[in-house]
Amino acid sequence: MPKVIIPTPLRPFTNQQDAVELPGSNVGEVLQALTTQYAELRKHLYNDEGKLRSFVNIYLNEEDIRYLDKEKTAVKEGDTLSIVPSIAGGLAWPL
Amino acid sequence: MATLTATTPSVGGLSNEEILRYSRHLIMPEVGMEGQLKLKAGRVLCVGTGGLGAPIGMYLAAAGVGTLGLVDFDVVDASNLQRQIIHGTKDIGRKKLDSAAERIADINPNVQVVRHEVALSSENALEIIRNYDIVVDGTDNFPTRYLVNDACVLLGKPNVYGSIFRFEGQASVFATKDGPCYRCLYPEPPPPGLVPSCAEGGVLGILPGVIGVIQATEVVKLLLGKGQTLAGRLLLYDALQMRFREMKLRKSPDCPICGPNRTIHQLIDYHQFCGVPQQPLAPQPQPAALEQEIEPRQVKALIDQKAPIVLIDVREVHEHQICNIPYAKLIPLGELPKRLHELNPADDIIVHCKSGMRSAKACDLLRQNGFLRVRNMKGGILAWSDQVDPTVPKY
Ligand SMILES: [Zn+2]
């Protein structure tokens, strides 16, 4: 099954797991399986219209899915999906 | 605002002292005399002298970058010292600019430090950045990150990016000629509150060292014109796994500031853009009505009167281990939605966290779920330490 790597800020919603193996033949299906298993993750990945949020990027192996077939991008056994959210870093938020 | 003086160090050559100091560079063909003179002629602006800015400033100074601009208006706090190694214990309470400039002068007195004691803003960013060859982004918040990016794109200056959270870091080089920018990667910031902050989320003290040193390396390579920079690549570092990964970055055809159909032609209001209140020192997310808040001393009085209140601590387990209020029940904010059944809507509930931000979110969540008798303990356990029990440590 494809593997999804969970970034630190989202690990509270996956019982602190840093990677999860999930079924699915394309990116959308795998993410669907992920947000079904961890329902609280859903609002962090998708907006109210059900679209991936613009500050969360999804990579299939090393490639941004925006430059592949987006959520229809096919995935296969051994592939790694990475969720890479923007992080502000440093000391405080807001400043 | 500081300006560059006319007495920029001569770039005609190196003194004997400098030749000895930089000898390990000079004997490498990739640097040599030619490269060292490029470093000396280099003008680098470091935005922030915190966790990232500390190693960036120190290593660039040691490497012999001729002019280092520093932007910061903060004061050294004891809680900075776990990671901001340019400042020391003796510097607590001093301006970070003073402390950083002193440390840099000690490392390498040949470096000209230019102090910008301001918050970088749409009003001053272009004027400041214009004087430099390269900008290093060592900031800790989204508004300044987008500001730095946009200013660098508009001025055509490379932006050496680094960002950290808990055990994880990102680094890249943006806004090089033909390279992608930060908005190509992330056109918009997350709304406040959706992503936890480092003040709430914490950060491994060594992490900004790793990421800052990568940024400093990229600055030196850009000045030397040697090697492959991170332009077009996003480096991801996970300290817990001790793993580096790399993602491809492309210049986005839809980028609002560097794409062919760009819609941003000048700096904008970045606080508004990021949904952050303009007043940076008043970070209350939801200005709850007065009766929805309660002072720690009033909570203590209620406890002493044996009033029927339920006190809930929404911090994380590891924070609870640092210090806690004995009467409080621990339910970390992230667990609250699925533990609502442990609470009774008929009870008088008081919620606290470290400083009052997360407990305000918890109060909102509780109200949305029908708990109407909910109050937020103002200022969190930090204020409890001030008002009620000074033996409770602050962290
Ligand atoms: Zn761009």
CSV table of C-alpha atoms and ligand atoms in Angstrom, one decimal:
chain,number,residue,atom,x,y,z
A,1,MET,CA,0.0,0.0,0.0
A,2,PRO,CA,1.2,3.6,-0.6
A,3,LYS,CA,2.6,5.3,2.5
A,4,VAL,CA,1.6,8.8,3.6
A,5,ILE,CA,4.2,10.7,5.7
A,6,ILE,CA,2.5,12.9,8.3
A,7,PRO,CA,4.2,16.2,9.2
A,8,THR,CA,4.8,17.2,12.8
A,9,PRO,CA,2.0,19.8,13.1
A,10,LEU,CA,-0.6,17.2,12.0
A,11,ARG,CA,0.6,14.3,14.1
A,12,PRO,CA,-1.7,15.1,17.0
A,13,PHE,CA,-4.5,14.0,14.7
A,14,THR,CA,-3.0,10.7,13.8
A,15,ASN,CA,-2.2,9.4,17.3
A,16,GLN,CA,1.3,10.8,16.8
A,17,GLN,CA,2.1,8.4,13.9
A,18,ASP,CA,4.6,9.8,11.5
A,19,ALA,CA,3.6,7.5,8.6
A,20,VAL,CA,0.5,5.6,7.7
A,21,GLU,CA,0.0,3.0,5.0
A,22,LEU,CA,-3.4,3.3,3.3
A,23,PRO,CA,-5.2,1.7,0.3
A,24,GLY,CA,-6.1,3.7,-2.8
A,25,SER,CA,-5.2,3.8,-6.5
A,26,ASN,CA,-4.9,7.5,-6.8
A,27,VAL,CA,-3.9,10.4,-4.5
A,28,GLY,CA,-7.5,11.4,-3.8
A,29,GLU,CA,-8.5,7.9,-2.7
A,30,VAL,CA,-5.5,7.5,-0.4
A,31,LEU,CA,-6.2,10.9,1.2
A,32,GLN,CA,-9.9,9.9,1.5
A,33,ALA,CA,-8.8,6.7,3.3
A,34,LEU,CA,-6.6,8.8,5.6
A,35,THR,CA,-9.2,11.3,6.5
A,36,THR,CA,-11.7,8.5,7.1
A,37,GLN,CA,-9.4,6.8,9.5
A,38,TYR,CA,-8.4,10.1,11.2
A,39,ALA,CA,-11.5,12.3,10.8
A,40,GLU,CA,-10.1,15.3,12.6
A,41,LEU,CA,-7.4,15.6,10.0
A,42,ARG,CA,-10.0,16.4,7.3
A,43,LYS,CA,-10.5,20.1,8.2
A,44,HIS,CA,-6.8,20.6,8.2
A,45,LEU,CA,-6.4,19.2,4.7
A,46,TYR,CA,-9.6,20.3,3.0
A,47,ASN,CA,-11.6,23.6,3.0
A,48,ASP,CA,-15.3,23.7,3.3
A,49,GLU,CA,-15.7,23.2,-0.5
A,50,GLY,CA,-13.8,19.9,-0.2
A,51,LYS,CA,-10.7,21.3,-2.0
A,52,LEU,CA,-7.2,20.8,-0.7
A,53,ARG,CA,-6.1,23.8,1.3
A,54,SER,CA,-3.6,26.1,-0.4
A,55,PHE,CA,-1.1,26.0,2.4
A,56,VAL,CA,-0.9,22.3,2.3
A,57,ASN,CA,1.0,20.7,-0.5
A,58,ILE,CA,0.9,17.0,-1.4
A,59,TYR,CA,3.9,15.4,-3.0
A,60,LEU,CA,4.0,12.0,-4.7
A,61,ASN,CA,7.5,10.9,-4.0
A,62,GLU,CA,9.4,14.1,-4.9
A,63,GLU,CA,6.9,15.7,-7.2
A,64,ASP,CA,4.2,18.2,-6.3
A,65,ILE,CA,0.8,16.7,-7.4
A,66,ARG,CA,-0.2,20.2,-8.7
A,67,TYR,CA,2.2,19.5,-11.6
A,68,LEU,CA,1.0,15.9,-12.0
A,69,ASP,CA,-2.7,14.9,-12.3
A,70,LYS,CA,-3.6,16.6,-9.0
A,71,GLU,CA,-5.8,14.3,-6.8
A,72,LYS,CA,-6.3,12.0,-9.8
A,73,THR,CA,-2.6,11.2,-9.9
A,74,ALA,CA,-2.2,7.4,-9.9
A,75,VAL,CA,-0.3,5.8,-7.0
A,76,LYS,CA,1.1,2.3,-6.7
A,77,GLU,CA,2.6,0.0,-4.2
A,78,GLY,CA,5.8,1.5,-2.8
A,79,ASP,CA,4.9,5.1,-3.5
A,80,THR,CA,5.3,7.7,-0.8
A,81,LEU,CA,2.9,10.6,-0.4
A,82,SER,CA,4.1,13.5,1.7
A,83,ILE,CA,1.9,16.2,3.2
A,84,VAL,CA,4.0,19.3,3.5
A,85,PRO,CA,2.2,22.2,5.3
A,86,SER,CA,3.6,25.7,5.5
A,87,ILE,CA,5.2,26.3,8.9
A,88,ALA,CA,6.0,29.7,10.2
A,89,GLY,CA,8.7,28.6,12.7
A,90,GLY,CA,10.4,30.4,15.5
A,91,LEU,CA,8.9,31.6,18.6
A,92,ALA,CA,5.4,32.9,18.5
A,93,TRP,CA,2.2,33.0,16.5
A,94,PRO,CA,0.9,35.5,16.0
A,95,LEU,CA,4.2,37.5,16.2
B,1,MET,CA,16.5,53.6,10.5
B,2,ALA,CA,20.1,52.5,10.1
B,3,THR,CA,21.8,53.3,6.8
B,4,LEU,CA,24.9,51.9,5.3
B,5,THR,CA,27.9,54.2,5.9
B,6,ALA,CA,30.1,55.3,3.1
B,7,THR,CA,33.1,53.7,4.8
B,8,THR,CA,32.4,50.2,3.5
B,9,PRO,CA,35.5,48.2,4.0
B,10,SER,CA,37.9,48.3,1.1
B,11,VAL,CA,37.5,45.3,-1.1
B,12,GLY,CA,40.9,45.8,-2.7
B,13,GLY,CA,42.5,43.0,-0.7
B,14,LEU,CA,42.9,41.2,2.6
B,15,SER,CA,45.0,42.3,5.5
B,16,ASN,CA,47.6,39.9,7.0
B,17,GLU,CA,45.3,39.4,9.9
B,18,GLU,CA,42.4,38.4,7.5
B,19,ILE,CA,44.7,36.1,5.5
B,20,LEU,CA,45.6,34.2,8.6
B,21,ARG,CA,42.0,34.2,9.8
B,22,TYR,CA,40.6,32.9,6.6
B,23,SER,CA,43.5,30.6,5.7
B,24,ARG,CA,41.3,27.4,5.7
B,25,HIS,CA,39.1,29.1,3.1
B,26,LEU,CA,42.0,30.5,1.1
B,27,ILE,CA,43.7,27.1,0.6
B,28,MET,CA,40.5,25.6,-0.9
B,29,PRO,CA,40.3,26.2,-4.7
B,30,GLU,CA,36.5,26.7,-4.4
B,31,VAL,CA,37.0,29.7,-2.3
B,32,GLY,CA,40.6,31.0,-2.6
B,33,MET,CA,41.5,34.7,-2.5
B,34,GLU,CA,38.9,35.4,-5.2
B,35,GLY,CA,36.1,33.8,-3.3
B,36,GLN,CA,37.1,35.3,0.0
B,37,LEU,CA,37.1,38.8,-1.5
B,38,LYS,CA,33.6,38.0,-2.8
B,39,LEU,CA,32.5,37.1,0.7
B,40,LYS,CA,34.1,40.4,2.0
B,41,ALA,CA,32.2,42.4,-0.6
B,42,GLY,CA,29.0,40.6,0.2
B,43,ARG,CA,26.1,42.4,1.8
B,44,VAL,CA,23.6,40.1,3.5
B,45,LEU,CA,20.5,41.0,5.4
B,46,CYS,CA,19.5,38.7,8.2
B,47,VAL,CA,15.8,39.2,9.2
B,48,GLY,CA,15.6,38.2,12.8
B,49,THR,CA,18.3,37.3,15.3
B,50,GLY,CA,16.4,34.5,17.0
B,51,GLY,CA,16.7,30.8,16.6
B,52,LEU,CA,17.6,30.8,12.9
B,53,GLY,CA,19.3,34.2,12.9
B,54,ALA,CA,21.7,33.2,15.7
B,55,PRO,CA,23.7,30.5,13.8
B,56,ILE,CA,23.2,32.4,10.5
B,57,GLY,CA,24.8,35.6,11.9
B,58,MET,CA,27.6,33.9,13.7
B,59,TYR,CA,28.7,31.6,10.8
B,60,LEU,CA,28.4,34.3,8.2
B,61,ALA,CA,30.5,36.6,10.4
B,62,ALA,CA,33.1,33.9,11.0
B,63,ALA,CA,33.1,33.2,7.2
B,64,GLY,CA,34.0,36.8,6.5
B,65,VAL,CA,30.9,38.2,4.9
B,66,GLY,CA,31.7,41.9,4.8
B,67,THR,CA,28.4,43.5,5.7
B,68,LEU,CA,25.8,41.9,7.8
B,69,GLY,CA,22.5,43.7,8.3
B,70,LEU,CA,20.4,42.6,11.2
B,71,VAL,CA,16.7,43.3,11.7
B,72,ASP,CA,15.2,42.8,15.1
B,73,PHE,CA,13.4,44.9,17.7
B,74,ASP,CA,13.1,42.2,20.4
B,75,VAL,CA,14.7,41.9,23.8
B,76,VAL,CA,16.5,38.8,25.0
B,77,ASP,CA,14.4,36.6,27.2
B,78,ALA,CA,15.5,33.7,29.4
B,79,SER,CA,13.3,31.4,27.3
B,80,ASN,CA,15.2,32.3,24.2
B,81,LEU,CA,18.5,30.9,25.4
B,82,GLN,CA,17.6,27.3,24.8
B,83,ARG,CA,18.2,27.9,21.0
B,84,GLN,CA,19.3,31.5,20.3
B,85,ILE,CA,23.0,30.9,20.9
B,86,ILE,CA,24.1,34.3,19.7
B,87,HIS,CA,22.7,35.6,23.0
B,88,GLY,CA,24.0,34.6,26.4
B,89,THR,CA,22.7,34.5,30.0
B,90,LYS,CA,24.3,37.9,30.7
B,91,ASP,CA,22.2,39.4,27.8
B,92,ILE,CA,18.8,38.7,29.3
B,93,GLY,CA,16.9,42.0,29.1
B,94,ARG,CA,19.2,43.6,26.5
B,95,LYS,CA,18.2,44.4,23.0
B,96,LYS,CA,18.8,41.5,20.8
B,97,LEU,CA,20.5,43.8,18.3
B,98,ASP,CA,23.0,44.9,20.9
B,99,SER,CA,23.7,41.4,22.0
B,100,ALA,CA,24.0,40.0,18.5
B,101,ALA,CA,26.2,42.8,17.3
B,102,GLU,CA,28.6,42.4,20.2
B,103,ARG,CA,28.9,38.6,19.7
B,104,ILE,CA,29.5,39.2,16.0
B,105,ALA,CA,32.2,41.8,16.7
B,106,ASP,CA,33.9,39.3,19.0
B,107,ILE,CA,33.8,36.5,16.4
B,108,ASN,CA,35.1,38.8,13.6
B,109,PRO,CA,35.7,42.5,14.0
B,110,ASN,CA,36.2,42.8,10.3
B,111,VAL,CA,32.5,42.5,9.7
B,112,GLN,CA,30.4,45.7,9.4
B,113,VAL,CA,27.2,45.2,11.3
B,114,VAL,CA,24.2,47.3,10.2
B,115,ARG,CA,21.5,47.5,12.8
B,116,HIS,CA,17.9,47.8,11.8
B,117,GLU,CA,15.9,48.2,15.0
B,118,VAL,CA,12.5,47.9,13.4
B,119,ALA,CA,9.7,45.5,12.7
B,120,LEU,CA,10.1,44.9,8.9
B,121,SER,CA,7.0,46.3,7.3
B,122,SER,CA,5.5,47.2,4.0
B,123,GLU,CA,6.6,50.8,4.6
B,124,ASN,CA,10.3,50.0,5.2
B,125,ALA,CA,11.1,46.6,3.6
B,126,LEU,CA,12.0,47.8,0.1
B,127,GLU,CA,14.2,50.6,1.4
B,128,ILE,CA,16.1,48.3,3.8
B,129,ILE,CA,16.4,45.3,1.4
B,130,ARG,CA,17.5,47.4,-1.5
B,131,ASN,CA,20.9,47.8,0.1
B,132,TYR,CA,21.7,44.1,0.2
B,133,ASP,CA,22.7,41.4,-2.2
B,134,ILE,CA,20.9,38.5,-0.4
B,135,VAL,CA,18.2,38.2,2.3
B,136,VAL,CA,18.1,35.4,4.8
B,137,ASP,CA,14.7,34.8,6.3
B,138,GLY,CA,15.0,33.9,9.9
B,139,THR,CA,11.5,35.1,10.9
B,140,ASP,CA,9.0,33.3,13.0
B,141,ASN,CA,5.6,34.4,11.6
B,142,PHE,CA,3.7,34.3,8.3
B,143,PRO,CA,3.1,38.0,7.7
B,144,THR,CA,6.9,38.7,7.7
B,145,ARG,CA,7.6,35.6,5.6
B,146,TYR,CA,5.2,36.8,2.9
B,147,LEU,CA,6.6,40.4,3.2
B,148,VAL,CA,10.2,39.2,2.8
B,149,ASN,CA,9.3,37.0,-0.1
B,150,ASP,CA,7.3,39.7,-2.0
B,151,ALA,CA,10.0,42.4,-1.3
B,152,CYS,CA,12.7,40.0,-2.6
B,153,VAL,CA,10.7,39.1,-5.7
B,154,LEU,CA,10.0,42.8,-6.4
B,155,LEU,CA,13.7,43.7,-6.0
B,156,GLY,CA,15.2,40.6,-7.6
B,157,LYS,CA,17.1,39.6,-4.4
B,158,PRO,CA,17.6,35.9,-3.5
B,159,ASN,CA,15.7,34.9,-0.4
B,160,VAL,CA,17.3,32.2,1.6
B,161,TYR,CA,14.4,30.5,3.4
B,162,GLY,CA,14.3,28.4,6.6
B,163,SER,CA,11.4,27.4,8.8
B,164,ILE,CA,11.1,25.3,11.9
B,165,PHE,CA,8.4,23.5,14.0
B,166,ARG,CA,9.0,21.2,16.9
B,167,PHE,CA,11.4,18.6,15.4
B,168,GLU,CA,10.9,19.5,11.7
B,169,GLY,CA,12.5,22.1,9.4
B,170,GLN,CA,12.3,23.3,5.9
B,171,ALA,CA,14.9,25.2,3.8
B,172,SER,CA,15.1,26.5,0.3
B,173,VAL,CA,16.3,29.4,-1.8
B,174,PHE,CA,13.6,31.5,-3.3
B,175,ALA,CA,13.4,34.4,-5.8
B,176,THR,CA,16.6,33.7,-7.7
B,177,LYS,CA,16.6,34.6,-11.3
B,178,ASP,CA,14.2,32.2,-13.0
B,179,GLY,CA,13.7,30.3,-9.7
B,180,PRO,CA,10.4,29.8,-7.8
B,181,CYS,CA,9.4,32.0,-4.8
B,182,TYR,CA,7.6,31.2,-1.5
B,183,ARG,CA,4.2,32.0,-3.0
B,184,CYS,CA,4.9,29.5,-5.8
B,185,LEU,CA,5.1,27.0,-3.0
B,186,TYR,CA,2.4,28.4,-0.8
B,187,PRO,CA,0.2,31.1,-2.4
B,188,GLU,CA,-1.6,31.8,0.9
B,189,PRO,CA,-0.9,31.3,4.6
B,190,PRO,CA,-3.0,29.2,6.9
B,191,PRO,CA,-5.7,31.0,8.8
B,192,PRO,CA,-4.5,31.8,12.3
B,193,GLY,CA,-5.3,29.0,14.8
B,194,LEU,CA,-5.3,26.2,12.3
B,195,VAL,CA,-1.6,25.5,12.7
B,196,PRO,CA,-0.3,25.6,16.2
B,197,SER,CA,2.5,28.1,16.9
B,198,CYS,CA,5.9,27.3,18.2
B,199,ALA,CA,5.1,29.1,21.4
B,200,GLU,CA,2.3,26.7,21.8
B,201,GLY,CA,3.9,23.8,20.0
B,202,GLY,CA,7.5,24.2,21.1
B,203,VAL,CA,10.7,23.7,19.2
B,204,LEU,CA,13.8,21.5,19.7
B,205,GLY,CA,16.5,24.0,20.6
B,206,ILE,CA,19.1,22.4,18.2
B,207,LEU,CA,16.7,22.4,15.3
B,208,PRO,CA,17.1,26.1,14.3
B,209,GLY,CA,20.9,25.4,14.5
B,210,VAL,CA,20.7,22.7,11.8
B,211,ILE,CA,18.3,24.8,9.5
B,212,GLY,CA,20.2,28.1,10.2
B,213,VAL,CA,23.5,26.5,9.2
B,214,ILE,CA,22.0,25.2,6.0
B,215,GLN,CA,20.7,28.7,5.3
B,216,ALA,CA,24.2,30.2,6.0
B,217,THR,CA,25.8,27.6,3.7
B,218,GLU,CA,23.4,28.6,0.9
B,219,VAL,CA,24.3,32.3,1.4
B,220,VAL,CA,28.0,31.6,1.1
B,221,LYS,CA,27.4,29.5,-2.0
B,222,LEU,CA,25.4,32.3,-3.6
B,223,LEU,CA,28.1,34.8,-2.8
B,224,LEU,CA,30.8,32.6,-4.2
B,225,GLY,CA,28.7,31.5,-7.2
B,226,LYS,CA,29.7,27.9,-6.5
B,227,GLY,CA,27.8,24.6,-6.2
B,228,GLN,CA,24.1,23.8,-6.5
B,229,THR,CA,21.9,25.9,-4.3
B,230,LEU,CA,18.5,24.8,-3.0
B,231,ALA,CA,16.7,27.0,-5.7
B,232,GLY,CA,14.0,24.7,-7.1
B,233,ARG,CA,14.2,22.3,-4.2
B,234,LEU,CA,12.6,22.2,-0.8
B,235,LEU,CA,14.7,20.4,1.8
B,236,LEU,CA,12.8,18.8,4.6
B,237,TYR,CA,14.5,17.7,7.8
B,238,ASP,CA,13.0,15.6,10.5
B,239,ALA,CA,15.2,15.5,13.6
B,240,LEU,CA,13.3,12.7,15.3
B,241,GLN,CA,13.8,10.4,12.4
B,242,MET,CA,17.1,12.0,11.6
B,243,ARG,CA,16.1,12.1,7.9
B,244,PHE,CA,16.5,14.6,5.2
B,245,ARG,CA,14.2,14.5,2.2
B,246,GLU,CA,13.9,16.7,-0.8
B,247,MET,CA,10.9,17.8,-2.9
B,248,LYS,CA,11.0,19.4,-6.3
B,249,LEU,CA,9.9,23.1,-6.5
B,250,ARG,CA,8.6,24.7,-9.6
B,251,LYS,CA,8.0,28.2,-10.6
B,252,SER,CA,4.2,28.3,-10.5
B,253,PRO,CA,2.5,29.6,-13.7
B,254,ASP,CA,-0.3,30.8,-11.3
B,255,CYS,CA,2.1,32.6,-8.8
B,256,PRO,CA,0.4,35.9,-7.9
B,257,ILE,CA,3.8,37.7,-7.6
B,258,CYS,CA,6.3,36.0,-9.9
B,259,GLY,CA,4.0,34.3,-12.5
B,260,PRO,CA,3.3,35.6,-16.0
B,261,ASN,CA,-0.2,36.9,-14.9
B,262,ARG,CA,0.9,38.3,-11.6
B,263,THR,CA,-1.6,40.3,-9.6
B,264,ILE,CA,0.7,41.7,-6.9
B,265,HIS,CA,2.8,44.6,-8.1
B,266,GLN,CA,3.7,46.2,-4.8
B,267,LEU,CA,3.8,45.3,-1.1
B,268,ILE,CA,0.4,44.8,0.6
B,269,ASP,CA,-0.9,44.8,4.2
B,270,TYR,CA,0.5,41.4,5.4
B,271,HIS,CA,-1.2,41.3,8.7
B,272,GLN,CA,-4.5,41.7,7.0
B,273,PHE,CA,-3.4,39.1,4.3
B,274,CYS,CA,-2.6,36.6,7.0
B,275,GLY,CA,-5.6,37.4,9.1
B,276,VAL,CA,-3.5,38.5,12.0
B,277,PRO,CA,-4.5,41.6,14.1
B,278,GLN,CA,-2.3,44.5,13.3
B,279,GLN,CA,-1.4,45.0,17.0
B,280,PRO,CA,1.2,42.3,17.4
B,281,LEU,CA,1.4,42.5,21.2
B,282,ALA,CA,-2.3,41.9,21.8
B,283,PRO,CA,-2.6,38.3,20.6
B,284,GLN,CA,-6.0,37.4,22.0
B,285,PRO,CA,-7.7,35.4,19.2
B,286,GLN,CA,-11.3,35.8,20.2
B,287,PRO,CA,-11.9,38.8,22.4
B,288,ALA,CA,-14.2,37.0,24.7
B,289,ALA,CA,-16.8,39.1,26.5
B,290,LEU,CA,-15.8,40.1,30.0
B,291,GLU,CA,-18.1,37.7,31.8
B,292,GLN,CA,-16.5,34.9,29.7
B,293,GLU,CA,-13.1,35.5,31.4
B,294,ILE,CA,-12.0,35.1,34.9
B,295,GLU,CA,-8.8,36.2,36.7
B,296,PRO,CA,-6.7,33.5,38.4
B,297,ARG,CA,-7.1,35.1,41.8
B,298,GLN,CA,-10.9,34.9,41.4
B,299,VAL,CA,-10.5,31.2,40.5
B,300,LYS,CA,-8.5,30.7,43.7
B,301,ALA,CA,-11.2,32.4,45.7
B,302,LEU,CA,-13.8,30.1,44.2
B,303,ILE,CA,-11.7,27.1,45.0
B,304,ASP,CA,-11.2,28.3,48.6
B,305,GLN,CA,-15.0,28.8,49.0
B,306,LYS,CA,-15.4,25.2,47.8
B,307,ALA,CA,-17.6,26.6,45.0
B,308,PRO,CA,-18.9,23.9,42.6
B,309,ILE,CA,-16.6,24.6,39.7
B,310,VAL,CA,-14.8,22.3,37.3
B,311,LEU,CA,-11.3,23.5,36.4
B,312,ILE,CA,-9.9,22.0,33.1
B,313,ASP,CA,-6.3,22.2,31.9
B,314,VAL,CA,-6.1,22.0,28.1
B,315,ARG,CA,-2.3,21.9,27.8
B,316,GLU,CA,-0.3,18.9,26.7
B,317,VAL,CA,0.6,16.1,29.1
B,318,HIS,CA,4.3,17.1,29.0
B,319,GLU,CA,3.4,20.7,30.0
B,320,HIS,CA,1.3,19.3,32.8
B,321,GLN,CA,4.4,17.5,34.1
B,322,ILE,CA,6.3,20.8,34.2
B,323,CYS,CA,3.7,22.5,36.5
B,324,ASN,CA,0.0,22.2,37.2
B,325,ILE,CA,-2.8,23.4,39.4
B,326,PRO,CA,-3.8,20.5,41.6
B,327,TYR,CA,-7.5,21.0,41.2
B,328,ALA,CA,-7.4,20.9,37.5
B,329,LYS,CA,-8.4,18.0,35.2
B,330,LEU,CA,-6.1,17.6,32.2
B,331,ILE,CA,-7.8,17.3,28.8
B,332,PRO,CA,-5.3,18.4,26.1
B,333,LEU,CA,-7.0,20.7,23.5
B,334,GLY,CA,-6.6,18.2,20.7
B,335,GLU,CA,-8.5,15.5,22.7
B,336,LEU,CA,-11.3,17.8,23.9
B,337,PRO,CA,-13.7,17.1,20.9
B,338,LYS,CA,-13.8,13.4,21.7
B,339,ARG,CA,-13.8,13.8,25.5
B,340,LEU,CA,-16.8,16.1,25.8
B,341,HIS,CA,-18.8,13.3,27.3
B,342,GLU,CA,-16.6,13.5,30.4
B,343,LEU,CA,-18.0,17.0,31.0
B,344,ASN,CA,-21.4,18.1,32.2
B,345,PRO,CA,-23.0,21.1,30.5
B,346,ALA,CA,-24.7,22.0,33.7
B,347,ASP,CA,-21.4,22.6,35.5
B,348,ASP,CA,-19.5,25.8,35.9
B,349,ILE,CA,-16.5,25.1,33.9
B,350,ILE,CA,-13.3,27.2,34.0
B,351,VAL,CA,-10.6,26.4,31.4
B,352,HIS,CA,-6.9,27.2,31.5
B,353,CYS,CA,-3.8,26.7,29.4
B,354,LYS,CA,-0.3,28.2,29.5
B,355,SER,CA,-1.2,31.8,28.6
B,356,GLY,CA,-4.9,31.8,27.7
B,357,MET,CA,-4.8,31.3,23.9
B,358,ARG,CA,-5.6,27.6,23.7
B,359,SER,CA,-8.1,27.8,26.5
B,360,ALA,CA,-9.9,30.6,24.6
B,361,LYS,CA,-10.2,28.1,21.7
B,362,ALA,CA,-11.4,25.4,24.1
B,363,CYS,CA,-14.1,27.7,25.4
B,364,ASP,CA,-15.3,28.5,21.9
B,365,LEU,CA,-15.4,24.7,21.2
B,366,LEU,CA,-17.3,24.0,24.4
B,367,ARG,CA,-19.8,26.8,23.7
B,368,GLN,CA,-20.4,25.5,20.2
B,369,ASN,CA,-21.2,22.1,21.8
B,370,GLY,CA,-23.8,23.5,24.2
B,371,PHE,CA,-21.6,24.2,27.3
B,372,LEU,CA,-22.8,27.6,28.2
B,373,ARG,CA,-21.3,28.1,31.7
B,374,VAL,CA,-17.7,28.2,30.5
B,375,ARG,CA,-15.1,30.8,31.4
B,376,ASN,CA,-11.5,31.2,30.3
B,377,MET,CA,-8.9,31.8,33.0
B,378,LYS,CA,-7.1,34.9,31.8
B,379,GLY,CA,-3.4,34.6,31.3
B,380,GLY,CA,-3.3,30.9,32.0
B,381,ILE,CA,-1.0,29.2,34.4
B,382,LEU,CA,1.6,32.0,33.9
B,383,ALA,CA,-0.9,34.4,35.4
B,384,TRP,CA,-1.7,31.9,38.1
B,385,SER,CA,2.0,31.9,39.0
B,386,ASP,CA,1.9,35.7,39.2
B,387,GLN,CA,-1.4,36.1,41.1
B,388,VAL,CA,-1.8,33.0,43.2
B,389,ASP,CA,1.1,30.7,43.6
B,390,PRO,CA,4.6,32.0,42.8
B,391,THR,CA,6.1,28.5,43.4
B,392,VAL,CA,4.5,27.4,40.1
B,393,PRO,CA,7.4,27.7,37.6
B,394,LYS,CA,6.9,29.7,34.4
B,395,TYR,CA,8.1,28.1,31.2
C,1,ZN,ZN,6.3,32.8,-7.3
